[in-house]
Amino acid sequence: MPRKKLANYFDRVVLINLKRRPDRLKRTQEALKECRWPFKWPEVVEAVDGYANPVPAHFTNGPGAWGCMLTHKGILEQAIADRVRNVLILEDDICFIGHFRELIEEFLELVPGDWEQLMIGGQHMLFTGKPELIKPGVFRCIGTERTHCYAVRGEYMTRLIEKWTGGGKFNGNGHCDWIMGRDPDLQPKHKVYAPEFFLAGQERSKSDINGRVTPRQFWNPPGPELSVINLHAPKAVVIALREYGFHIGYDRERLSGVDNGLIKVFSANGGNPDGREHRMREWIKVIQWEVASDPRLLCTVWHPLAEPALVKEASLWPVYEITADTVEDVLKQLPGELRRQRMPELVEEGFASPNYNDRTPLPQPVSPGGVPLVRPSVPTKKELATNFSKAMLGWAKAGFKVVKRKVYEQRHAICSACEHWRADARMGTGMCLKCGCSGVKLWLAPSTCPDQPPRWGGTDELMNLSVQEQKTNAGIPPK
Ligand code: SF4
């Protein structure tokens, strides 16, 4: 397509930005330059701040979604008023796939000329059906959502406004992209197309409210070229390996660093092995979708019970087994095509930090003077008796196993620094004011700290041990 024709393909291009997020605007403008933006340079449109506007009673999806709906509606209304034939809308969390310029040009050559809406970025949902591949490179959308990069043309602008305003399945009450993708009168009855692989995604972002990180996502399916690493290594090594892209999951248990989804693979149904293979396959698929959105990452299974046979059976991709006690040894065993340079930028983005998306404890209440208001809860006599019998029963079930001195010392150090610990109680063995147990509890193998989340116990201690120690503790005999 001639350059000039491409530059004028869309009559109007807008970029939505919330005034209080100039950082996002700057980042998006840099991303546009980096991808060699082929269209008109976007006009910045100030987003309606839903928190600064009254939300009508009929709208029950919160101020954020209300502001978003008003913004998109306003852009289309303005386009109609200005007699603009089509408009391309971008949001300021957009990111682009590699070779965006070449790929978008190819898509626009392929897409049928009767298009009413183009979903250059999006997510195919299955509520109203699967998208149809009408020719290599082009999908006809049936239920495609998200609004970070789409174009609308002609009459279809009015159709969208009508549905956002009222009537139809949602009667104007819903996120604007849900209505766009789920109302049966819209995509299934109109000419809405998407490239076979979305060319725009949503950038990694950190919530201002809870600090949780949403990874970069393109919602493109993982290809067969990907691999899976089944890694057997201590926690400290795995933390360092994140800087080399080893992706062990985003939702990690705070202490052990093991992904909560992977923990469930082994603990669901009371740890019953039935269904483990299916659960493992589903977990790997989730990680591979994330890897497909960020090719710097490598899907990595890291759990002491992840036996080679299980992971191999579960995986739809080739699996590489790696057992090592050092970073160097892991990298040496990694096939050449999967080896990456150390990527310090992953640390800046938060991915490689030990706390990236880890479950963090709730903040402690603070007095007006800034002193944390810690009020240790002392268990009643009845609770004490229950806690004691539970601890004894658990210990008996575990075959009266005690922990190694290294683990005991680790637990003791954590308790000593805890506000619930009384070192001089229980004849000098110490006492936890949370459960009322004495320091003897620290020796019992199945014990866990009663705090929420627990400060020690469970998988964490295991993952700090060497590989052989992990296997022995998990009951896997040495080969
Ligand atoms: S067991 Fe947990 S809550 Fe109790 S003193 Fe130790 S660290 Fe604190």
Short mmCIF file of C-alpha atoms and ligand atoms in Angstrom, two decimals:
data_model
loop_
_atom_site.label_atom_id
_atom_site.label_comp_id
_atom_site.label_asym_id
_atom_site.label_seq_id
_atom_site.Cartn_x
_atom_site.Cartn_y
_atom_site.Cartn_z
CA MET A 1 0.00 0.00 0.00
CA PRO A 2 1.51 3.39 -0.92
CA ARG A 3 2.81 5.26 2.12
CA LYS A 4 0.47 8.20 1.63
CA LYS A 5 -2.57 5.94 1.35
CA LEU A 6 -1.60 4.20 4.59
CA ALA A 7 -1.06 7.52 6.36
CA ASN A 8 -4.58 8.59 5.37
CA TYR A 9 -6.25 5.22 5.91
CA PHE A 10 -8.07 6.52 8.98
CA ASP A 11 -9.64 9.98 8.82
CA ARG A 12 -9.14 10.61 12.51
CA VAL A 13 -6.86 8.98 15.07
CA VAL A 14 -7.29 9.70 18.77
CA LEU A 15 -5.39 8.70 21.88
CA ILE A 16 -7.32 8.66 25.16
CA ASN A 17 -5.42 9.82 28.23
CA LEU A 18 -6.46 10.63 31.76
CA LYS A 19 -5.10 14.07 32.68
CA ARG A 20 -3.61 12.81 35.94
CA ARG A 21 -1.52 10.17 34.07
CA PRO A 22 0.99 12.19 31.97
CA ASP A 23 3.44 9.29 32.47
CA ARG A 24 1.23 7.03 30.40
CA LEU A 25 0.89 9.61 27.65
CA LYS A 26 4.66 9.96 27.43
CA ARG A 27 5.19 6.20 27.36
CA THR A 28 2.58 5.72 24.62
CA GLN A 29 4.05 8.48 22.49
CA GLU A 30 7.45 6.79 22.75
CA ALA A 31 5.88 3.43 21.82
CA LEU A 32 4.25 5.05 18.77
CA LYS A 33 7.60 6.39 17.59
CA GLU A 34 9.29 3.07 18.25
CA CYS A 35 6.79 1.10 16.14
CA ARG A 36 7.14 3.63 13.27
CA TRP A 37 3.48 4.66 13.52
CA PRO A 38 2.18 4.67 9.94
CA PHE A 39 -1.08 6.59 10.42
CA LYS A 40 -1.92 10.19 11.34
CA TRP A 41 -0.32 11.21 14.59
CA PRO A 42 -3.05 10.75 17.26
CA GLU A 43 -4.90 13.73 18.71
CA VAL A 44 -4.90 13.42 22.50
CA VAL A 45 -8.41 13.24 23.96
CA GLU A 46 -8.79 13.77 27.67
CA ALA A 47 -10.53 10.81 29.28
CA VAL A 48 -13.62 11.46 31.39
CA ASP A 49 -12.67 10.77 34.98
CA GLY A 50 -15.48 8.58 36.29
CA TYR A 51 -14.45 9.40 39.86
CA ALA A 52 -15.04 13.10 39.27
CA ASN A 53 -18.49 12.61 37.69
CA PRO A 54 -21.72 11.36 39.24
CA VAL A 55 -22.52 7.79 38.20
CA PRO A 56 -26.25 7.31 37.44
CA ALA A 57 -28.14 4.80 39.57
CA HIS A 58 -28.81 2.42 36.64
CA PHE A 59 -25.08 1.95 36.05
CA THR A 60 -23.72 -0.64 38.46
CA ASN A 61 -20.21 -1.23 37.11
CA GLY A 62 -18.38 1.48 39.01
CA PRO A 63 -17.02 4.96 38.23
CA GLY A 64 -14.04 3.70 36.21
CA ALA A 65 -16.24 1.87 33.71
CA TRP A 66 -18.68 4.81 33.62
CA GLY A 67 -15.90 7.27 32.75
CA CYS A 68 -14.60 4.89 30.08
CA MET A 69 -18.04 4.57 28.48
CA LEU A 70 -18.55 8.36 28.43
CA THR A 71 -15.14 8.86 26.84
CA HIS A 72 -15.67 6.39 23.99
CA LYS A 73 -19.21 7.60 23.40
CA GLY A 74 -18.03 11.22 23.31
CA ILE A 75 -15.36 10.40 20.68
CA LEU A 76 -17.87 8.73 18.37
CA GLU A 77 -20.43 11.52 18.84
CA GLN A 78 -17.80 14.10 17.94
CA ALA A 79 -16.76 12.09 14.87
CA ILE A 80 -20.38 11.96 13.68
CA ALA A 81 -20.83 15.70 14.33
CA ASP A 82 -17.64 16.44 12.36
CA ARG A 83 -18.78 14.14 9.53
CA VAL A 84 -15.65 12.04 9.91
CA ARG A 85 -16.01 8.75 8.00
CA ASN A 86 -13.96 6.62 10.33
CA VAL A 87 -11.97 6.92 13.52
CA LEU A 88 -9.15 4.89 15.05
CA ILE A 89 -9.18 4.93 18.85
CA LEU A 90 -6.19 4.14 21.05
CA GLU A 91 -5.94 4.03 24.84
CA ASP A 92 -2.82 5.07 26.69
CA ASP A 93 -1.93 1.59 27.95
CA ILE A 94 -1.38 0.36 24.39
CA CYS A 95 1.73 -1.55 23.30
CA PHE A 96 2.63 -2.94 19.89
CA ILE A 97 3.79 -6.26 18.55
CA GLY A 98 7.22 -6.39 16.83
CA HIS A 99 7.09 -5.37 13.12
CA PHE A 100 3.77 -3.59 13.77
CA ARG A 101 4.11 -1.35 10.74
CA GLU A 102 4.60 -4.19 8.24
CA LEU A 103 1.92 -6.37 9.85
CA ILE A 104 -0.79 -3.70 10.01
CA GLU A 105 -0.18 -2.85 6.37
CA GLU A 106 -0.51 -6.53 5.46
CA PHE A 107 -3.76 -6.80 7.45
CA LEU A 108 -5.30 -3.73 5.84
CA GLU A 109 -4.52 -5.19 2.39
CA LEU A 110 -6.28 -8.42 3.37
CA VAL A 111 -9.31 -7.15 5.29
CA PRO A 112 -12.60 -7.04 3.31
CA GLY A 113 -13.55 -3.57 2.15
CA ASP A 114 -16.97 -3.75 3.85
CA TRP A 115 -15.60 -3.45 7.38
CA GLU A 116 -17.59 -1.54 9.98
CA GLN A 117 -15.22 -2.09 12.89
CA LEU A 118 -11.61 -3.30 13.11
CA MET A 119 -10.27 -4.81 16.32
CA ILE A 120 -6.53 -4.25 15.91
CA GLY A 121 -6.15 -5.19 19.55
CA GLY A 122 -8.63 -7.15 21.61
CA GLN A 123 -9.55 -10.40 23.25
CA HIS A 124 -11.80 -13.03 21.68
CA MET A 125 -14.28 -14.08 24.35
CA LEU A 126 -16.41 -17.17 23.93
CA PHE A 127 -19.71 -15.89 25.37
CA THR A 128 -21.30 -15.44 21.94
CA GLY A 129 -19.21 -17.86 19.88
CA LYS A 130 -15.79 -18.38 18.35
CA PRO A 131 -14.35 -15.94 15.79
CA GLU A 132 -14.34 -17.27 12.25
CA LEU A 133 -11.12 -17.32 10.22
CA ILE A 134 -12.51 -16.04 6.92
CA LYS A 135 -9.10 -16.17 5.21
CA PRO A 136 -5.49 -16.57 6.37
CA GLY A 137 -4.71 -13.46 8.39
CA VAL A 138 -8.30 -12.26 9.03
CA PHE A 139 -10.85 -13.22 11.66
CA ARG A 140 -14.53 -12.25 11.58
CA CYS A 141 -15.31 -11.27 15.18
CA ILE A 142 -18.30 -12.62 17.05
CA GLY A 143 -17.51 -11.65 20.64
CA THR A 144 -14.31 -9.61 20.73
CA GLU A 145 -13.77 -7.20 23.61
CA ARG A 146 -11.34 -4.54 24.90
CA THR A 147 -10.94 -1.00 23.67
CA HIS A 148 -7.19 -0.31 23.59
CA CYS A 149 -7.03 -0.20 19.76
CA TYR A 150 -10.05 -0.31 17.46
CA ALA A 151 -11.48 1.55 14.50
CA VAL A 152 -15.15 2.25 13.68
CA ARG A 153 -16.66 3.38 10.39
CA GLY A 154 -19.88 4.99 9.16
CA GLU A 155 -23.27 3.98 10.55
CA TYR A 156 -21.71 1.54 12.99
CA MET A 157 -20.65 4.50 15.17
CA THR A 158 -24.36 5.20 15.76
CA ARG A 159 -25.08 1.50 16.47
CA LEU A 160 -22.45 1.46 19.21
CA ILE A 161 -23.67 4.71 20.77
CA GLU A 162 -27.24 3.37 20.82
CA LYS A 163 -26.22 0.22 22.66
CA TRP A 164 -24.01 2.11 25.12
CA THR A 165 -26.87 4.46 25.88
CA GLY A 166 -29.63 1.92 26.50
CA GLY A 167 -31.69 -0.92 25.05
CA GLY A 168 -30.55 -4.34 23.88
CA LYS A 169 -29.17 -7.01 26.14
CA PHE A 170 -27.39 -4.65 28.53
CA ASN A 171 -29.65 -1.59 28.51
CA GLY A 172 -26.56 0.62 28.78
CA ASN A 173 -25.39 -1.03 32.00
CA GLY A 174 -22.01 -2.64 31.42
CA HIS A 175 -18.41 -1.96 30.47
CA CYS A 176 -18.47 -0.45 27.00
CA ASP A 177 -16.30 -3.25 25.62
CA TRP A 178 -18.56 -5.94 27.09
CA ILE A 179 -21.51 -4.38 25.28
CA MET A 180 -19.42 -4.10 22.13
CA GLY A 181 -18.48 -7.79 22.28
CA ARG A 182 -21.48 -9.44 23.91
CA ASP A 183 -24.59 -7.74 22.56
CA PRO A 184 -26.02 -10.21 19.98
CA ASP A 185 -27.14 -7.32 17.74
CA LEU A 186 -23.62 -5.99 17.28
CA GLN A 187 -20.69 -8.18 16.14
CA PRO A 188 -22.69 -11.28 15.07
CA LYS A 189 -24.81 -9.08 12.76
CA HIS A 190 -22.13 -6.69 11.50
CA LYS A 191 -18.80 -6.72 9.67
CA VAL A 192 -16.26 -6.62 12.44
CA TYR A 193 -12.78 -8.00 11.68
CA ALA A 194 -9.51 -8.60 13.49
CA PRO A 195 -6.06 -9.70 12.36
CA GLU A 196 -5.35 -13.40 12.94
CA PHE A 197 -2.88 -12.27 15.62
CA PHE A 198 -3.68 -9.08 17.48
CA LEU A 199 -1.16 -6.37 16.63
CA ALA A 200 -1.74 -4.17 19.69
CA GLY A 201 -1.83 -5.23 23.33
CA GLN A 202 -2.13 -3.72 26.78
CA GLU A 203 1.11 -2.73 28.49
CA ARG A 204 2.20 -4.07 31.87
CA SER A 205 0.77 -1.87 34.60
CA LYS A 206 0.82 -1.56 38.35
CA SER A 207 -2.32 -0.77 40.31
CA ASP A 208 -2.13 2.48 42.30
CA ILE A 209 -4.47 0.90 44.83
CA ASN A 210 -3.02 -2.51 45.76
CA GLY A 211 0.32 -2.51 43.96
CA ARG A 212 -0.54 -5.66 42.01
CA VAL A 213 0.94 -5.91 38.57
CA THR A 214 -0.99 -6.81 35.44
CA PRO A 215 1.38 -8.30 32.88
CA ARG A 216 1.67 -7.13 29.28
CA GLN A 217 -1.00 -8.96 27.27
CA PHE A 218 -1.79 -9.37 23.59
CA TRP A 219 -4.30 -12.23 24.00
CA ASN A 220 -2.66 -14.11 21.15
CA PRO A 221 -2.50 -17.91 21.54
CA PRO A 222 0.90 -19.45 22.29
CA GLY A 223 2.55 -21.04 19.27
CA PRO A 224 4.14 -24.52 18.97
CA GLU A 225 7.64 -23.01 19.02
CA LEU A 226 7.49 -22.47 22.80
CA SER A 227 9.06 -24.76 25.44
CA VAL A 228 8.62 -25.63 29.10
CA ILE A 229 11.37 -25.85 31.69
CA ASN A 230 10.82 -28.20 34.63
CA LEU A 231 13.19 -26.67 37.11
CA HIS A 232 14.55 -28.24 40.30
CA ALA A 233 16.55 -25.54 42.09
CA PRO A 234 16.63 -23.69 45.43
CA LYS A 235 14.63 -20.50 45.88
CA ALA A 236 17.61 -18.12 45.82
CA VAL A 237 18.66 -19.52 42.43
CA VAL A 238 15.12 -19.19 41.04
CA ILE A 239 14.90 -15.55 42.15
CA ALA A 240 18.13 -14.82 40.29
CA LEU A 241 16.87 -16.72 37.24
CA ARG A 242 13.90 -14.38 36.86
CA GLU A 243 16.37 -11.88 35.44
CA TYR A 244 16.97 -14.40 32.65
CA GLY A 245 13.23 -14.59 31.92
CA PHE A 246 12.35 -17.77 33.87
CA HIS A 247 8.61 -17.24 34.38
CA ILE A 248 7.38 -19.32 37.32
CA GLY A 249 3.98 -17.57 37.57
CA TYR A 250 2.80 -14.09 38.51
CA ASP A 251 0.70 -14.90 41.56
CA ARG A 252 3.27 -16.19 43.97
CA GLU A 253 2.99 -17.25 47.58
CA ARG A 254 4.78 -14.55 49.57
CA LEU A 255 7.18 -16.75 51.51
CA SER A 256 7.99 -19.67 49.24
CA GLY A 257 7.82 -17.80 45.93
CA VAL A 258 5.95 -20.78 44.43
CA ASP A 259 3.02 -19.81 42.22
CA ASN A 260 -0.32 -20.20 43.98
CA GLY A 261 -1.84 -21.83 40.90
CA LEU A 262 0.91 -24.45 40.90
CA ILE A 263 0.43 -25.09 44.61
CA LYS A 264 -3.23 -25.82 43.80
CA VAL A 265 -2.18 -28.32 41.13
CA PHE A 266 -0.85 -30.47 43.97
CA SER A 267 -3.21 -29.53 46.76
CA ALA A 268 -6.65 -29.50 45.04
CA ASN A 269 -9.00 -32.29 46.14
CA GLY A 270 -6.97 -32.76 49.30
CA GLY A 271 -3.82 -33.45 47.29
CA ASN A 272 -5.49 -36.34 45.44
CA PRO A 273 -3.28 -37.20 42.42
CA ASP A 274 -6.38 -37.70 40.24
CA GLY A 275 -6.70 -34.80 37.88
CA ARG A 276 -3.17 -33.51 38.56
CA GLU A 277 -2.17 -33.94 34.93
CA HIS A 278 -5.16 -31.93 33.75
CA ARG A 279 -4.56 -29.22 36.36
CA MET A 280 -0.86 -29.07 35.41
CA ARG A 281 -1.75 -28.77 31.70
CA GLU A 282 -4.14 -25.90 32.42
CA TRP A 283 -1.52 -24.12 34.56
CA ILE A 284 1.12 -24.47 31.82
CA LYS A 285 -1.33 -23.11 29.25
CA VAL A 286 -1.99 -20.02 31.38
CA ILE A 287 1.74 -19.34 31.66
CA GLN A 288 2.28 -19.92 27.93
CA TRP A 289 -0.39 -17.32 27.06
CA GLU A 290 1.61 -14.88 29.17
CA VAL A 291 4.87 -15.95 27.52
CA ALA A 292 3.23 -15.43 24.11
CA SER A 293 2.67 -11.79 25.15
CA ASP A 294 6.27 -11.30 26.27
CA PRO A 295 8.78 -13.34 24.29
CA ARG A 296 11.56 -12.56 26.79
CA LEU A 297 9.96 -15.06 29.19
CA LEU A 298 10.26 -18.85 29.50
CA CYS A 299 7.51 -21.01 30.97
CA THR A 300 9.02 -22.61 34.09
CA VAL A 301 7.47 -25.21 36.36
CA TRP A 302 9.00 -24.94 39.85
CA HIS A 303 7.54 -27.18 42.54
CA PRO A 304 9.21 -30.04 44.46
CA LEU A 305 6.47 -32.49 43.43
CA ALA A 306 6.67 -31.69 39.71
CA GLU A 307 8.00 -35.06 38.58
CA PRO A 308 9.36 -35.28 34.98
CA ALA A 309 6.74 -37.83 33.88
CA LEU A 310 3.85 -35.67 35.11
CA VAL A 311 5.09 -32.46 33.45
CA LYS A 312 5.92 -34.26 30.20
CA GLU A 313 2.47 -35.84 30.00
CA ALA A 314 0.74 -32.58 30.88
CA SER A 315 2.66 -30.27 28.56
CA LEU A 316 1.63 -29.54 24.98
CA TRP A 317 5.17 -28.22 24.36
CA PRO A 318 8.62 -29.88 24.61
CA VAL A 319 9.84 -30.08 28.23
CA TYR A 320 13.44 -29.62 29.36
CA GLU A 321 14.38 -31.04 32.77
CA ILE A 322 16.93 -28.98 34.67
CA THR A 323 18.31 -29.84 38.11
CA ALA A 324 20.93 -27.51 39.53
CA ASP A 325 22.02 -25.74 42.69
CA THR A 326 23.51 -22.67 40.99
CA VAL A 327 22.42 -20.14 38.36
CA GLU A 328 25.45 -20.95 36.19
CA ASP A 329 24.61 -24.63 36.21
CA VAL A 330 20.99 -23.95 35.20
CA LEU A 331 22.08 -21.73 32.30
CA LYS A 332 24.63 -24.32 31.18
CA GLN A 333 21.89 -26.95 30.92
CA LEU A 334 19.50 -24.69 29.04
CA PRO A 335 19.34 -25.36 25.27
CA GLY A 336 21.12 -22.62 23.32
CA GLU A 337 17.98 -21.31 21.60
CA LEU A 338 16.31 -20.68 24.97
CA ARG A 339 19.29 -18.96 26.56
CA ARG A 340 18.91 -15.20 27.06
CA GLN A 341 21.28 -12.54 28.25
CA ARG A 342 20.64 -11.24 31.76
CA MET A 343 17.86 -8.63 31.44
CA PRO A 344 18.22 -5.99 34.19
CA GLU A 345 15.18 -4.20 32.74
CA LEU A 346 13.05 -7.05 34.10
CA VAL A 347 14.08 -5.91 37.59
CA GLU A 348 13.00 -2.34 36.83
CA GLU A 349 9.67 -3.58 35.54
CA GLY A 350 9.22 -5.54 38.74
CA PHE A 351 9.12 -8.99 37.13
CA ALA A 352 12.39 -10.16 38.62
CA SER A 353 11.83 -8.69 42.04
CA PRO A 354 11.15 -11.26 44.76
CA ASN A 355 8.00 -9.31 45.60
CA TYR A 356 6.59 -9.02 42.09
CA ASN A 357 2.91 -9.73 42.51
CA ASP A 358 3.68 -11.80 45.60
CA ARG A 359 0.90 -11.85 48.15
CA THR A 360 1.79 -9.02 50.49
CA PRO A 361 0.59 -8.75 54.08
CA LEU A 362 -2.10 -6.20 54.83
CA PRO A 363 -0.70 -2.90 56.08
CA GLN A 364 -0.74 -2.53 59.85
CA PRO A 365 -3.04 0.13 61.30
CA VAL A 366 -1.06 3.18 62.34
CA SER A 367 -1.74 5.63 65.18
CA PRO A 368 -1.91 9.39 64.47
CA GLY A 369 1.69 9.58 65.76
CA GLY A 370 2.79 7.11 63.09
CA VAL A 371 3.34 4.17 65.48
CA PRO A 372 1.94 0.83 64.25
CA LEU A 373 -1.03 -0.19 66.37
CA VAL A 374 -0.13 -3.80 66.98
CA ARG A 375 -2.41 -5.40 69.49
CA PRO A 376 -1.43 -9.04 69.89
CA SER A 377 -4.50 -11.22 70.24
CA VAL A 378 -4.16 -13.61 73.17
CA PRO A 379 -6.04 -16.91 72.72
CA THR A 380 -8.58 -17.96 75.35
CA LYS A 381 -8.03 -21.16 77.38
CA LYS A 382 -10.45 -23.03 75.12
CA GLU A 383 -8.63 -21.84 71.99
CA LEU A 384 -5.33 -22.81 73.59
CA ALA A 385 -6.55 -26.35 74.19
CA THR A 386 -7.90 -26.64 70.62
CA ASN A 387 -4.66 -25.29 69.11
CA PHE A 388 -2.59 -27.67 71.22
CA SER A 389 -4.59 -30.75 70.24
CA LYS A 390 -4.58 -29.73 66.56
CA ALA A 391 -0.80 -29.32 66.64
CA MET A 392 -0.34 -32.72 68.30
CA LEU A 393 -2.72 -34.45 65.92
CA GLY A 394 -0.95 -32.96 62.88
CA TRP A 395 2.40 -34.02 64.30
CA ALA A 396 1.17 -37.59 64.89
CA LYS A 397 -0.20 -37.73 61.31
CA ALA A 398 3.22 -36.64 60.01
CA GLY A 399 4.83 -39.58 61.85
CA PHE A 400 6.19 -37.39 64.70
CA LYS A 401 8.70 -35.84 62.28
CA VAL A 402 10.87 -32.98 63.52
CA VAL A 403 12.63 -30.45 61.32
CA LYS A 404 16.34 -30.13 60.71
CA ARG A 405 18.22 -27.63 62.89
CA LYS A 406 18.65 -25.33 59.86
CA VAL A 407 14.86 -25.06 59.47
CA TYR A 408 14.32 -24.64 63.23
CA GLU A 409 16.81 -21.77 63.34
CA GLN A 410 15.14 -20.14 60.37
CA ARG A 411 11.73 -20.34 62.12
CA HIS A 412 13.19 -19.11 65.39
CA ALA A 413 14.77 -16.09 63.72
CA ILE A 414 11.41 -15.14 62.16
CA CYS A 415 9.54 -15.52 65.48
CA SER A 416 12.19 -13.55 67.38
CA ALA A 417 11.55 -10.58 65.09
CA CYS A 418 7.76 -10.92 65.37
CA GLU A 419 5.59 -8.67 67.53
CA HIS A 420 3.56 -11.71 68.66
CA TRP A 421 6.58 -13.52 70.14
CA ARG A 422 7.35 -13.55 73.87
CA ALA A 423 10.86 -14.94 74.25
CA ASP A 424 10.81 -15.32 78.06
CA ALA A 425 7.43 -17.11 78.30
CA ARG A 426 6.87 -20.90 78.70
CA MET A 427 9.93 -21.44 80.85
CA GLY A 428 12.19 -19.64 78.39
CA THR A 429 11.23 -21.71 75.30
CA GLY A 430 9.22 -18.73 74.05
CA MET A 431 5.57 -18.43 73.15
CA CYS A 432 3.53 -17.23 70.18
CA LEU A 433 0.71 -15.00 71.41
CA LYS A 434 -1.30 -15.75 68.26
CA CYS A 435 -1.78 -19.46 68.91
CA GLY A 436 -0.47 -19.74 72.47
CA CYS A 437 1.96 -22.55 71.51
CA SER A 438 5.42 -22.72 73.05
CA GLY A 439 8.69 -22.60 71.15
CA VAL A 440 8.64 -26.41 70.97
CA LYS A 441 6.18 -26.02 68.09
CA LEU A 442 9.03 -24.71 65.96
CA TRP A 443 10.59 -28.19 65.96
CA LEU A 444 7.46 -29.99 64.70
CA ALA A 445 7.65 -30.66 60.96
CA PRO A 446 4.00 -29.95 59.99
CA SER A 447 3.75 -26.71 62.03
CA THR A 448 2.99 -23.42 60.35
CA CYS A 449 2.88 -19.91 61.69
CA PRO A 450 -0.75 -19.00 62.58
CA ASP A 451 -0.48 -15.48 61.17
CA GLN A 452 -2.23 -14.60 57.91
CA PRO A 453 -0.41 -15.00 55.64
CA PRO A 454 1.87 -17.40 57.56
CA ARG A 455 5.39 -16.08 58.11
CA TRP A 456 6.96 -19.53 58.03
CA GLY A 457 6.06 -23.16 57.35
CA GLY A 458 4.58 -24.91 54.33
CA THR A 459 6.22 -24.87 50.97
CA ASP A 460 8.48 -21.94 51.78
CA GLU A 461 10.91 -23.79 53.97
CA LEU A 462 11.11 -26.55 51.45
CA MET A 463 11.96 -24.23 48.58
CA ASN A 464 14.87 -22.73 50.51
CA LEU A 465 16.56 -26.12 50.77
CA SER A 466 18.90 -27.67 48.23
CA VAL A 467 17.28 -29.81 45.52
CA GLN A 468 18.09 -33.11 47.26
CA GLU A 469 16.80 -31.84 50.59
CA GLN A 470 13.59 -30.66 48.88
CA LYS A 471 13.01 -34.12 47.42
CA THR A 472 13.71 -35.91 50.71
CA ASN A 473 11.32 -33.62 52.55
CA ALA A 474 8.65 -34.07 49.86
CA GLY A 475 9.00 -37.85 50.26
CA ILE A 476 10.70 -38.42 46.87
CA PRO A 477 13.44 -41.08 47.34
CA PRO A 478 16.93 -40.25 46.01
CA LYS A 479 17.72 -41.92 42.68
S1 SF4 B 1 4.51 -18.27 65.00
FE1 SF4 B 1 4.14 -16.62 63.55
S2 SF4 B 1 2.78 -15.21 64.61
FE2 SF4 B 1 3.65 -16.58 66.13
S3 SF4 B 1 5.41 -15.50 66.87
FE3 SF4 B 1 6.16 -16.82 65.28
S4 SF4 B 1 6.10 -15.56 63.45
FE4 SF4 B 1 4.86 -14.54 64.98
#
